PDB file of C-alpha atoms and ligand atoms in Angstrom:
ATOM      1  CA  UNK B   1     -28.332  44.840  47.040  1.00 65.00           C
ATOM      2  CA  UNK B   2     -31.214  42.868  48.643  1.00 71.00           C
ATOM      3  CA  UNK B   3     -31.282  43.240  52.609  1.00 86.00           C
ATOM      4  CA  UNK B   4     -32.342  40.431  54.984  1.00 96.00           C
ATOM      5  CA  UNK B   5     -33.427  41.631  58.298  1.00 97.00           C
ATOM      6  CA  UNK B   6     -30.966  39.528  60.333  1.00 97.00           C
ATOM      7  CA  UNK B   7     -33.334  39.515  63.828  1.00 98.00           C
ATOM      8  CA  UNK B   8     -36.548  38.678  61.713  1.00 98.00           C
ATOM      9  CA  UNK B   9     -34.545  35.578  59.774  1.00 98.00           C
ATOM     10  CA  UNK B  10     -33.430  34.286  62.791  1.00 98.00           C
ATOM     11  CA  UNK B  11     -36.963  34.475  64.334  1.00 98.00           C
ATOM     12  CA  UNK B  12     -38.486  32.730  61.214  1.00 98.00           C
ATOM     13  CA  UNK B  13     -35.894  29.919  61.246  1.00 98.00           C
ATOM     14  CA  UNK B  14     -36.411  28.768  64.685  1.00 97.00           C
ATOM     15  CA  UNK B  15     -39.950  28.675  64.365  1.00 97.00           C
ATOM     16  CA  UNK B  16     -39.636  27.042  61.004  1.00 97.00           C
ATOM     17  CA  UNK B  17     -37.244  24.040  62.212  1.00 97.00           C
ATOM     18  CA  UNK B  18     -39.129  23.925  65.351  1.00 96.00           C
ATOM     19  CA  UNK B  19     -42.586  22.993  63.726  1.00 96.00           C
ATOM     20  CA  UNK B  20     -40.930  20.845  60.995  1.00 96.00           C
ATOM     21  CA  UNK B  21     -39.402  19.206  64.136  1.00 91.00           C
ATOM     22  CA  UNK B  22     -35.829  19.725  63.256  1.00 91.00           C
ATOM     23  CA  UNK B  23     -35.681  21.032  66.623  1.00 80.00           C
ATOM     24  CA  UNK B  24     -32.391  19.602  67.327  1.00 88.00           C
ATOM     25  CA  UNK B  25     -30.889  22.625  64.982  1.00 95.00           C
ATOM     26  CA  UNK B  26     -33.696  25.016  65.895  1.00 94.00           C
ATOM     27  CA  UNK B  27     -31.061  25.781  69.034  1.00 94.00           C
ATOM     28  CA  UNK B  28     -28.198  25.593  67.599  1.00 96.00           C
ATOM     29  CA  UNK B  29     -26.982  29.163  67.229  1.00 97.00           C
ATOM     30  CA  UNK B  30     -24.087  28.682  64.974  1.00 97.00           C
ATOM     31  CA  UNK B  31     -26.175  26.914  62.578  1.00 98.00           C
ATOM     32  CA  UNK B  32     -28.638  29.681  62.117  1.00 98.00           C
ATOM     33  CA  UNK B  33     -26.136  32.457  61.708  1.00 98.00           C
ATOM     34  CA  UNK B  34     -24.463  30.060  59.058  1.00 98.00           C
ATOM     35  CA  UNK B  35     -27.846  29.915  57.276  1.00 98.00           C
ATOM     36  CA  UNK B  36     -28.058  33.781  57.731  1.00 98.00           C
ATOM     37  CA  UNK B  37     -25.140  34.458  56.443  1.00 98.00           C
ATOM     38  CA  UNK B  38     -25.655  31.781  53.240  1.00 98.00           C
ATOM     39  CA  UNK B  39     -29.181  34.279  52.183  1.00 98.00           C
ATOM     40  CA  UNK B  40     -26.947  37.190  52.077  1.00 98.00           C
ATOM     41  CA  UNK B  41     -23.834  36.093  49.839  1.00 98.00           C
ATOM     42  CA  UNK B  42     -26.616  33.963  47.885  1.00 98.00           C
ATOM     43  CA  UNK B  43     -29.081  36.658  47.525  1.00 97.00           C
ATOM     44  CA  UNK B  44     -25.756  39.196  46.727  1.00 97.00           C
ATOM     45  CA  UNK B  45     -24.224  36.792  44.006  1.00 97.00           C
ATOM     46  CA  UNK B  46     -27.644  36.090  42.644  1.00 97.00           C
ATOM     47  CA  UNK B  47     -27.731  39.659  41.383  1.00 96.00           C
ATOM     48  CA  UNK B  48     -25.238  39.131  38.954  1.00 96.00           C
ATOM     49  CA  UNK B  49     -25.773  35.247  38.742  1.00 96.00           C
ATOM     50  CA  UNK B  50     -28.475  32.506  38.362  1.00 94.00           C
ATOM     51  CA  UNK B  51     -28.967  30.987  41.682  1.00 96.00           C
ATOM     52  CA  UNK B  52     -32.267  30.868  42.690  1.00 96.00           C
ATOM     53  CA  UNK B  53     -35.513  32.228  41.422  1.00 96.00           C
ATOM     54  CA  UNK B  54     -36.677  31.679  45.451  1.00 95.00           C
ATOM     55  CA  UNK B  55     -35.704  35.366  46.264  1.00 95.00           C
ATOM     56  CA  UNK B  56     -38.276  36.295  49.767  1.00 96.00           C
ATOM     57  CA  UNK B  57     -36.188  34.935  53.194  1.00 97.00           C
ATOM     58  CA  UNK B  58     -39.155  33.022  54.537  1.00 97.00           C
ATOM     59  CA  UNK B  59     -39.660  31.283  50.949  1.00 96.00           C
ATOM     60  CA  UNK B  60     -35.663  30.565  51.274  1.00 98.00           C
ATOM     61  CA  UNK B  61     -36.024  29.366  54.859  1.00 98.00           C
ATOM     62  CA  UNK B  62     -38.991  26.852  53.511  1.00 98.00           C
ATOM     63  CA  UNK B  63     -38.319  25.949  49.923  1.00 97.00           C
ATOM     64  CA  UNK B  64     -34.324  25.628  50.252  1.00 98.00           C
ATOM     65  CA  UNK B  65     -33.558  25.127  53.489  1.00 98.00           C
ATOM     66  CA  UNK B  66     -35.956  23.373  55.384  1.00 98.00           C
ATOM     67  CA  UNK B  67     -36.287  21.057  52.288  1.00 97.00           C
ATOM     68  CA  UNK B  68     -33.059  20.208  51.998  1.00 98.00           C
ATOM     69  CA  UNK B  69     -32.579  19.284  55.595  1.00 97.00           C
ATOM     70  CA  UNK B  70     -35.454  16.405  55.198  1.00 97.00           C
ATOM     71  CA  UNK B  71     -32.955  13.628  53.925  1.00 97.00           C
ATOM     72  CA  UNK B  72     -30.134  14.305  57.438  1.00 97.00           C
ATOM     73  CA  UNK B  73     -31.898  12.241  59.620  1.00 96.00           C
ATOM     74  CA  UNK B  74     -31.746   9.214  56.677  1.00 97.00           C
ATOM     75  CA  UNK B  75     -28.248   9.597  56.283  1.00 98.00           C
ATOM     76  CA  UNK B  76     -25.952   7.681  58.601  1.00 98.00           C
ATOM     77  CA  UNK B  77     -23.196   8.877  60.926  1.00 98.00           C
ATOM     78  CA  UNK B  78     -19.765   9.492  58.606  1.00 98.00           C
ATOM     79  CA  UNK B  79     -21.429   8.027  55.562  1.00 98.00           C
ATOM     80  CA  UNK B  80     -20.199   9.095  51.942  1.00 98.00           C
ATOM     81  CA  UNK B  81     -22.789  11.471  49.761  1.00 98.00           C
ATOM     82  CA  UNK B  82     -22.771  12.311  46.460  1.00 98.00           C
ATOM     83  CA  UNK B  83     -25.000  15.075  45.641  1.00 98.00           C
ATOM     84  CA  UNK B  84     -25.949  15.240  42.120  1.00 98.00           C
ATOM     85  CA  UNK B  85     -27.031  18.374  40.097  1.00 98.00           C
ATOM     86  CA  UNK B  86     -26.185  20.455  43.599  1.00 98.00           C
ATOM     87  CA  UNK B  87     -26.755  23.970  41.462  1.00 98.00           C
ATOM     88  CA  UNK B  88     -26.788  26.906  43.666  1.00 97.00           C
ATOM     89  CA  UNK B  89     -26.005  24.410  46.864  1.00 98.00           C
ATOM     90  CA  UNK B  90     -28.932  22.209  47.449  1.00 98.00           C
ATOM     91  CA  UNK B  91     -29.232  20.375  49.327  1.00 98.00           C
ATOM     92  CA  UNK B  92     -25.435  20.373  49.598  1.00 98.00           C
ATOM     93  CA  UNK B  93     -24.593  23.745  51.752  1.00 98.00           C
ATOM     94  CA  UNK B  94     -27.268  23.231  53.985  1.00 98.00           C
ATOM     95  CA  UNK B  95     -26.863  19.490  55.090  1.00 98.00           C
ATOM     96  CA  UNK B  96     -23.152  20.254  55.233  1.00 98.00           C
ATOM     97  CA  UNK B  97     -23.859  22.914  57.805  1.00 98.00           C
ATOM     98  CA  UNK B  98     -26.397  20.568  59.657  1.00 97.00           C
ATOM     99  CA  UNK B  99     -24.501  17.378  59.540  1.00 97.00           C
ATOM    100  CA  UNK B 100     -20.205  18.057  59.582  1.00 97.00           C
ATOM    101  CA  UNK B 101     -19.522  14.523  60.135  1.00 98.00           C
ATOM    102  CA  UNK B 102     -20.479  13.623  56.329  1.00 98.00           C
ATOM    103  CA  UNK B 103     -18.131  13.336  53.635  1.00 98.00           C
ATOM    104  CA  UNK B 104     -20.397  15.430  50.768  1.00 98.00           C
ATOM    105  CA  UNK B 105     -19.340  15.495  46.809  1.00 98.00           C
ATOM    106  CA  UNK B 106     -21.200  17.583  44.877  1.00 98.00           C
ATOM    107  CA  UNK B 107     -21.278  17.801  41.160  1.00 98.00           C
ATOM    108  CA  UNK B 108     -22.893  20.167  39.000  1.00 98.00           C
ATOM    109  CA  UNK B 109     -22.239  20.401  35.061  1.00 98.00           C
ATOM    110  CA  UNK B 110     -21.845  24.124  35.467  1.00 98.00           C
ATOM    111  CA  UNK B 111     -18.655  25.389  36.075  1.00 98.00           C
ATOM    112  CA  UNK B 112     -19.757  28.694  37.566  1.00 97.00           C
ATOM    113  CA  UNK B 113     -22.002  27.275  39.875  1.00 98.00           C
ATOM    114  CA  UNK B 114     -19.688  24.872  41.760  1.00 98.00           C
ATOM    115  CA  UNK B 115     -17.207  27.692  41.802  1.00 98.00           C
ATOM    116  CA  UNK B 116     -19.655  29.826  43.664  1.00 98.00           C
ATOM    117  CA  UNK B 117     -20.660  27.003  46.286  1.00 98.00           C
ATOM    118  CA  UNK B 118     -16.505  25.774  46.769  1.00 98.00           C
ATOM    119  CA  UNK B 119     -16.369  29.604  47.923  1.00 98.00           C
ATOM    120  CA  UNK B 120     -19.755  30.045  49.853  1.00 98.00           C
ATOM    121  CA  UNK B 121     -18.503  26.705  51.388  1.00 98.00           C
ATOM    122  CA  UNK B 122     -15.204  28.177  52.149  1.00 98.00           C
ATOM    123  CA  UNK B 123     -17.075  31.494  53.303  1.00 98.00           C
ATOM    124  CA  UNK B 124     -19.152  29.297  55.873  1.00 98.00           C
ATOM    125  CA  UNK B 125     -16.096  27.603  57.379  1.00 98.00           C
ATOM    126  CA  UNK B 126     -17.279  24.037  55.793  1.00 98.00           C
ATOM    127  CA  UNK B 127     -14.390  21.566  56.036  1.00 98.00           C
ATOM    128  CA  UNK B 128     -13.407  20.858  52.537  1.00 97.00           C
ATOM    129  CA  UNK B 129     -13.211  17.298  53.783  1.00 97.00           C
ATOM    130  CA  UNK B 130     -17.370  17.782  54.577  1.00 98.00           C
ATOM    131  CA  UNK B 131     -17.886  19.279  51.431  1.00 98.00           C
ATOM    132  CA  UNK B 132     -15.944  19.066  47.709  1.00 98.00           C
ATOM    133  CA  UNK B 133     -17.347  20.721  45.001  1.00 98.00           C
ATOM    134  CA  UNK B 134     -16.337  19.363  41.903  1.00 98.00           C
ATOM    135  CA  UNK B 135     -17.499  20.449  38.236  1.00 98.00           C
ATOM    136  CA  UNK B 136     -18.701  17.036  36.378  1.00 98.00           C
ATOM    137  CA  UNK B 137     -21.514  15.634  34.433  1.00 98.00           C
ATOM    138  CA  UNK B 138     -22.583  12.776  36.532  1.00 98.00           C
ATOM    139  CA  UNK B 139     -22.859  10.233  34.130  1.00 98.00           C
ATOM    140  CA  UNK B 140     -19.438  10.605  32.850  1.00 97.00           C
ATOM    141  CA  UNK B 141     -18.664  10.049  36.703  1.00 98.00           C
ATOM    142  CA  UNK B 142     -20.393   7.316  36.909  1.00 98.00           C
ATOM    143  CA  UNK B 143     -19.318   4.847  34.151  1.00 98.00           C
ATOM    144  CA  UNK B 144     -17.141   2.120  34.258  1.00 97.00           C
ATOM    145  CA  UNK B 145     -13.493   3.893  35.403  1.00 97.00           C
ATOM    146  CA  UNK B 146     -15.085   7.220  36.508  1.00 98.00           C
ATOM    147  CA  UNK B 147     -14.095   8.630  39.850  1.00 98.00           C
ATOM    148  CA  UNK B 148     -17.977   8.728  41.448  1.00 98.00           C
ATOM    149  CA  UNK B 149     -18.708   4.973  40.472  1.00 98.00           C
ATOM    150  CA  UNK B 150     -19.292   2.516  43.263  1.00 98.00           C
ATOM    151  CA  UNK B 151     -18.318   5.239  45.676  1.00 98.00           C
ATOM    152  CA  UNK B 152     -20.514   5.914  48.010  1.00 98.00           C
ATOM    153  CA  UNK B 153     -22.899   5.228  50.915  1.00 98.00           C
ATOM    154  CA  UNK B 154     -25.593   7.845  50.045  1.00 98.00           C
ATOM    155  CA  UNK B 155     -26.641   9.458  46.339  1.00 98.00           C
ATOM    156  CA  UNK B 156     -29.325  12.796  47.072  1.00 98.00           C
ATOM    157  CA  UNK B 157     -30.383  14.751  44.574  1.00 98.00           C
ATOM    158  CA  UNK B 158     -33.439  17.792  44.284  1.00 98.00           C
ATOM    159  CA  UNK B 159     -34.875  18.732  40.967  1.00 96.00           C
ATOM    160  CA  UNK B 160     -32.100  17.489  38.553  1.00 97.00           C
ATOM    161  CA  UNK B 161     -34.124  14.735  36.519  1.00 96.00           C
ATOM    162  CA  UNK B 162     -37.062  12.802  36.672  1.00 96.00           C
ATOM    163  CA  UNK B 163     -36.935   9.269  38.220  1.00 96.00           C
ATOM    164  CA  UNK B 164     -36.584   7.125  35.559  1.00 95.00           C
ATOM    165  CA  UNK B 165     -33.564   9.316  34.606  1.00 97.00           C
ATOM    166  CA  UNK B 166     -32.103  10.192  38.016  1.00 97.00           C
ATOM    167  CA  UNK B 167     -31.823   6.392  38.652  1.00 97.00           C
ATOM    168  CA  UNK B 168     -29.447   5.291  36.024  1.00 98.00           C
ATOM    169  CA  UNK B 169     -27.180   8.350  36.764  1.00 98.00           C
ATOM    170  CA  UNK B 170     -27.149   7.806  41.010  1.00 98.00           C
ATOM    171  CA  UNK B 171     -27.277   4.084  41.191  1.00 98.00           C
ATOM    172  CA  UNK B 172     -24.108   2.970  39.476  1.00 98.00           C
ATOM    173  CA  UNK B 173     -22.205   5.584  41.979  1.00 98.00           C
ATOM    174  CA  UNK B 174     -23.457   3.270  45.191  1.00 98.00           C
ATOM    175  CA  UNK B 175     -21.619   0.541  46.937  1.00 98.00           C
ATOM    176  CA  UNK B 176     -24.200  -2.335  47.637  1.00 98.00           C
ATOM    177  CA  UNK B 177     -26.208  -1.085  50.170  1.00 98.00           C
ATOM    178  CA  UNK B 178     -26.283   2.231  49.788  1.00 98.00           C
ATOM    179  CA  UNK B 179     -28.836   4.274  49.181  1.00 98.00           C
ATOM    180  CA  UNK B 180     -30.549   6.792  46.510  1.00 98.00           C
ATOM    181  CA  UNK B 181     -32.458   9.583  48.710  1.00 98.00           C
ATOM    182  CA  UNK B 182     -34.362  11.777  46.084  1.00 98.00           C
ATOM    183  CA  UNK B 183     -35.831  14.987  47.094  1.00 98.00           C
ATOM    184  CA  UNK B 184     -39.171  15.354  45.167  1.00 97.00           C
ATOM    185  CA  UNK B 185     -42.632  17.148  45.164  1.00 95.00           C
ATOM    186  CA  UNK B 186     -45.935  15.843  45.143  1.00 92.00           C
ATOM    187  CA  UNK B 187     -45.581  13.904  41.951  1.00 92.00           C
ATOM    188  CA  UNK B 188     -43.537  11.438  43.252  1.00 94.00           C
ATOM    189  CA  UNK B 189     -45.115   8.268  43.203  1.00 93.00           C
ATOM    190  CA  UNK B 190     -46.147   9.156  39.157  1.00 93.00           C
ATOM    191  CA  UNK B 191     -42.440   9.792  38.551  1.00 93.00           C
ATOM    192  CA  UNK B 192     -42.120   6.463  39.969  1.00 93.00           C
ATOM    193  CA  UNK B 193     -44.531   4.703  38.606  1.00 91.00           C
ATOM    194  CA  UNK B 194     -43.310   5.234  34.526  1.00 91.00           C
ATOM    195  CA  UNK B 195     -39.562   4.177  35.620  1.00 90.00           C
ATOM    196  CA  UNK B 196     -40.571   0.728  35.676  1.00 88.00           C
ATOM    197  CA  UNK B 197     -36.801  -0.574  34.883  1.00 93.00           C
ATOM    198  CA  UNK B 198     -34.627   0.764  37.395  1.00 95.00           C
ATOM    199  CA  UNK B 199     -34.213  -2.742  38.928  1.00 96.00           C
ATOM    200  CA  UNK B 200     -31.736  -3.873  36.159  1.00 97.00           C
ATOM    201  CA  UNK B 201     -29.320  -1.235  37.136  1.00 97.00           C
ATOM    202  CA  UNK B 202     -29.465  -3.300  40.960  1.00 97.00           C
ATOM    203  CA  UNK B 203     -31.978  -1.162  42.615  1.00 96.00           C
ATOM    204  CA  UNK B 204     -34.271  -2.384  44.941  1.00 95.00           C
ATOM    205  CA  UNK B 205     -38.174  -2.210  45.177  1.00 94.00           C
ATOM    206  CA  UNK B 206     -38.340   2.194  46.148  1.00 96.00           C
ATOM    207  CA  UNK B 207     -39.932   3.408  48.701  1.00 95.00           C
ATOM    208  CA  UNK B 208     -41.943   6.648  48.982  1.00 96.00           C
ATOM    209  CA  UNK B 209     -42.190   8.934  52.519  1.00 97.00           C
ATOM    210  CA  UNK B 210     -44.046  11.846  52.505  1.00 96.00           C
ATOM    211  CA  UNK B 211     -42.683  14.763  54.097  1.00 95.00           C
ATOM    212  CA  UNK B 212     -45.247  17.207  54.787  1.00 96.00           C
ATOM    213  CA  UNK B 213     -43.554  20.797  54.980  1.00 97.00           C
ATOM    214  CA  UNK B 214     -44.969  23.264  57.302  1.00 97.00           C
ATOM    215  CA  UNK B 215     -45.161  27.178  57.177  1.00 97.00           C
ATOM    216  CA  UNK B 216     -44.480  29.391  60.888  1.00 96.00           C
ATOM    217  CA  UNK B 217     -47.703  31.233  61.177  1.00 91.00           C
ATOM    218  CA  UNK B 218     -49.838  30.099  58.309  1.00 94.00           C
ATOM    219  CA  UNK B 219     -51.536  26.597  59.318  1.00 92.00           C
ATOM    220  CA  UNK B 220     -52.953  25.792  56.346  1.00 93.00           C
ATOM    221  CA  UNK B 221     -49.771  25.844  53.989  1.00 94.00           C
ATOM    222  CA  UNK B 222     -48.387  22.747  53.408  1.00 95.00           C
ATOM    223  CA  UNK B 223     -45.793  21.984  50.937  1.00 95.00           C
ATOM    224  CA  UNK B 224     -46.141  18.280  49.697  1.00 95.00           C
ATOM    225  CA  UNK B 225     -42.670  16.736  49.706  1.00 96.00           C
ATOM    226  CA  UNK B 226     -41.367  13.271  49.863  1.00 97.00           C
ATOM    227  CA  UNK B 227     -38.170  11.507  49.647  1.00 97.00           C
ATOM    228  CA  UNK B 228     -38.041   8.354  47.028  1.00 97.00           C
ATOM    229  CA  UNK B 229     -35.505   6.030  48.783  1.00 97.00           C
ATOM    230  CA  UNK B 230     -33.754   2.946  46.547  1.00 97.00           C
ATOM    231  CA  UNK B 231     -31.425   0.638  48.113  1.00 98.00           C
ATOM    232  CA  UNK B 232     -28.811  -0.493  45.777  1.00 98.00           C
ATOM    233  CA  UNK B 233     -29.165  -4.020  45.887  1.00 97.00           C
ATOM    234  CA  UNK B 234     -26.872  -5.568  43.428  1.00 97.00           C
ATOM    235  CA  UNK B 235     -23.394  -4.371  41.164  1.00 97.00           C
ATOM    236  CA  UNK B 236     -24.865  -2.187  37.988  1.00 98.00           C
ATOM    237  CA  UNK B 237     -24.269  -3.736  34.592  1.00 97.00           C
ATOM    238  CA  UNK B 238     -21.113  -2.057  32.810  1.00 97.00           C
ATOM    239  CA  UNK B 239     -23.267  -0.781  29.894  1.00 97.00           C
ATOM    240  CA  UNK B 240     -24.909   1.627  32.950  1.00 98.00           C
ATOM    241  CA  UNK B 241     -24.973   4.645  32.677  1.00 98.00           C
ATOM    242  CA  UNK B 242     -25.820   4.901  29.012  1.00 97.00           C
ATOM    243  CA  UNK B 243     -25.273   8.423  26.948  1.00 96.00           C
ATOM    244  CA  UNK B 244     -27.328  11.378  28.268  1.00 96.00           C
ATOM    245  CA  UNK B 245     -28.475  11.807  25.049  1.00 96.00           C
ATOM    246  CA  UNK B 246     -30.073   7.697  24.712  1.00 96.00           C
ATOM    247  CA  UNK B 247     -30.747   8.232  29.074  1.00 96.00           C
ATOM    248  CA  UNK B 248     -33.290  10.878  27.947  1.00 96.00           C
ATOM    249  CA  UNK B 249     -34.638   9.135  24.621  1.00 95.00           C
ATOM    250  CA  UNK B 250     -35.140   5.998  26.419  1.00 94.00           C
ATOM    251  CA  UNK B 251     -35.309   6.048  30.332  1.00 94.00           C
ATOM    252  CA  UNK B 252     -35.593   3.185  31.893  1.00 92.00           C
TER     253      UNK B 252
HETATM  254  N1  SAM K 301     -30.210  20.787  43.113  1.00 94.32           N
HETATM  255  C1  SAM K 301     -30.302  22.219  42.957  1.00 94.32           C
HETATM  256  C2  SAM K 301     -31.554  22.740  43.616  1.00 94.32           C
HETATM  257  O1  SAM K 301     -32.408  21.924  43.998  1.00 94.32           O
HETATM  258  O2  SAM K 301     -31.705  23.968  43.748  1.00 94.32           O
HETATM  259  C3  SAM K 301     -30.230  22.635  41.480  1.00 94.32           C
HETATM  260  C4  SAM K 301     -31.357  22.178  40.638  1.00 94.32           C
HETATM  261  S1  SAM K 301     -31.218  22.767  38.977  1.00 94.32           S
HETATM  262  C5  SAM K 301     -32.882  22.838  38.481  1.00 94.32           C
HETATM  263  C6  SAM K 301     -30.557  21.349  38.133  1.00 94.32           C
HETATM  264  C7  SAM K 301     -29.041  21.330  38.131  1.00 94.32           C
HETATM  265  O3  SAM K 301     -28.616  20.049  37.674  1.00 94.32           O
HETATM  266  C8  SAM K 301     -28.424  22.364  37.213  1.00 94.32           C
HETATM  267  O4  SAM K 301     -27.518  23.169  37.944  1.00 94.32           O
HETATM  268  C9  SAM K 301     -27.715  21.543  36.126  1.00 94.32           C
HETATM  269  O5  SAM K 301     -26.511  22.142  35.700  1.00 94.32           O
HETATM  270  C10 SAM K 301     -27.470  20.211  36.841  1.00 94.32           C
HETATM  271  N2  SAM K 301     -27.400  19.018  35.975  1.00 94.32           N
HETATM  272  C11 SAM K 301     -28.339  18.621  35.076  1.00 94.32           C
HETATM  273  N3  SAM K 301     -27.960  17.473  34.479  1.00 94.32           N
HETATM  274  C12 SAM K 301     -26.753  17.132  35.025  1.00 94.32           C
HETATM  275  C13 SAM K 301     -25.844  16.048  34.815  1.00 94.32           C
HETATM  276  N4  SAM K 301     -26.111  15.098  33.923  1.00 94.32           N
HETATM  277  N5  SAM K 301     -24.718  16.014  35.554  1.00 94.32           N
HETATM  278  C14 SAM K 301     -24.437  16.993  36.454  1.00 94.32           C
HETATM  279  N6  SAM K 301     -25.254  18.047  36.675  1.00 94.32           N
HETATM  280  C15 SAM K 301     -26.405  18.114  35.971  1.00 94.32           C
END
């Protein structure tokens, strides 16, 4: 079983939300042991499971954690969030543990997987009215009837689908208003730039903003990240979302 040297995590994590100035959590003890304690059960259930390929505690500090906590300070106070394609629990488990005042759903298609992160939630002492993890494919959520369509305040998602494809299965879950947050890498603007149709599903023009990540004692390591923001603008048309199948064969 992997071991995580509890004093040396710790160390790392403060440093890590301190330079990425999520400072406000960099002294909040609870939250770190939380995040401690999610490495351990994920690193022990990823023996016999696949969680995460992202294996070293710094790299899981950086690449899961730290990333995922770049959309809380874009979400507002008690909003709604659907997290789609939340896998292993990102960026679910972690903005639930930074942020108890939102009202998360998160779907995977995987059975498995959203049983393991209803129990690690359970295991952290998330409110299951923070967090619900429910097994679904989000477009069948989505259409016209489903229970995630026109639901909620805030859709996030990290490495499910590109754009053009991540679009037409978020946007038909948001009330008018709300808001697509989508955790991506350094190719987000091309990503953006091939799904030219997204506005007939009532999005509005996107907006890119960068979110450099920084490394604790290695100054020139910078992970390229960004969040593409889309304000629903308008009701989606009925016929949205189309099959997966047709989604993929012709995004939008
Ligand atoms: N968001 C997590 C992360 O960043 O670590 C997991 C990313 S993983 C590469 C993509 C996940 O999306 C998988 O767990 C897969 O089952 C899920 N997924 C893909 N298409 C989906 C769909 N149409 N509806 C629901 N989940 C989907």
């Amino acid at each position: 079983m992997p071991t995580v040297d509890r004093t040396d995590f710790l160390a790392y994590l403060t440093r890590a939300l301190e330079i990425n100035s999520i400072s406000d959590l960099a002294t909040n003890e609870l939250f770190k042991e939380s995040l401690y304690r999610l490495t351990t059960h994920m690193l022990e259930v990823n023996e016999h499971m696949n969680l995460t390929t992202i294996k070293e505690p710094h790299d899981i500090i950086i690449r899961h954690y730290v990333d995922s906590l770049t959309v809380a300070p874009h979400i507002p106070e008690g909003a709604t969030v659907l997290d789609i394609g939340c896998g292993g629990g990102f960026p679910c488990l972690p903005l639930a543990l930074a942020r108890p005042d939102l009202h998360i759903t998160a779907i995977d298609s995987t059975e498995k997987k959203i049983r393991y992160v209803a129990e690690t939630a359970t295991l952290l002492g998330i409110a299951p009215t923070c967090l619900n993890a429910v097994a679904m494919r989000a477009e069948e959520g989505a259409a016209v009837g489903g229970v995630l369509r026109e639901k909620f305040n805030i859709v996030i998602s990290r490495a499910v689908a590109r754009m053009s494809v991540l679009g037409e299965l978020a946007l038909p879950c948001l009330k008018i208003g709300g808001q697509l947050i989508a955790l991506k890498g350094e190719r987000a603007d091309e990503e953006l730039a091939e799904a030219k149709g997204l506005s007939v599903l009532g999005a509005g023009a996107p907006t890119v903003l960068p979110c450099p990540i920084a490394y604790p004692d290695e100054p020139d390591r910078i992970d390229r990240h960004a969040l593409v923001m889309i304000e629903k603008r308008e009701k989606t048309p009925k016929i949205y979302p189309r099959k997966y199948a047709q989604i993929l064969k012709k995004p939008l």
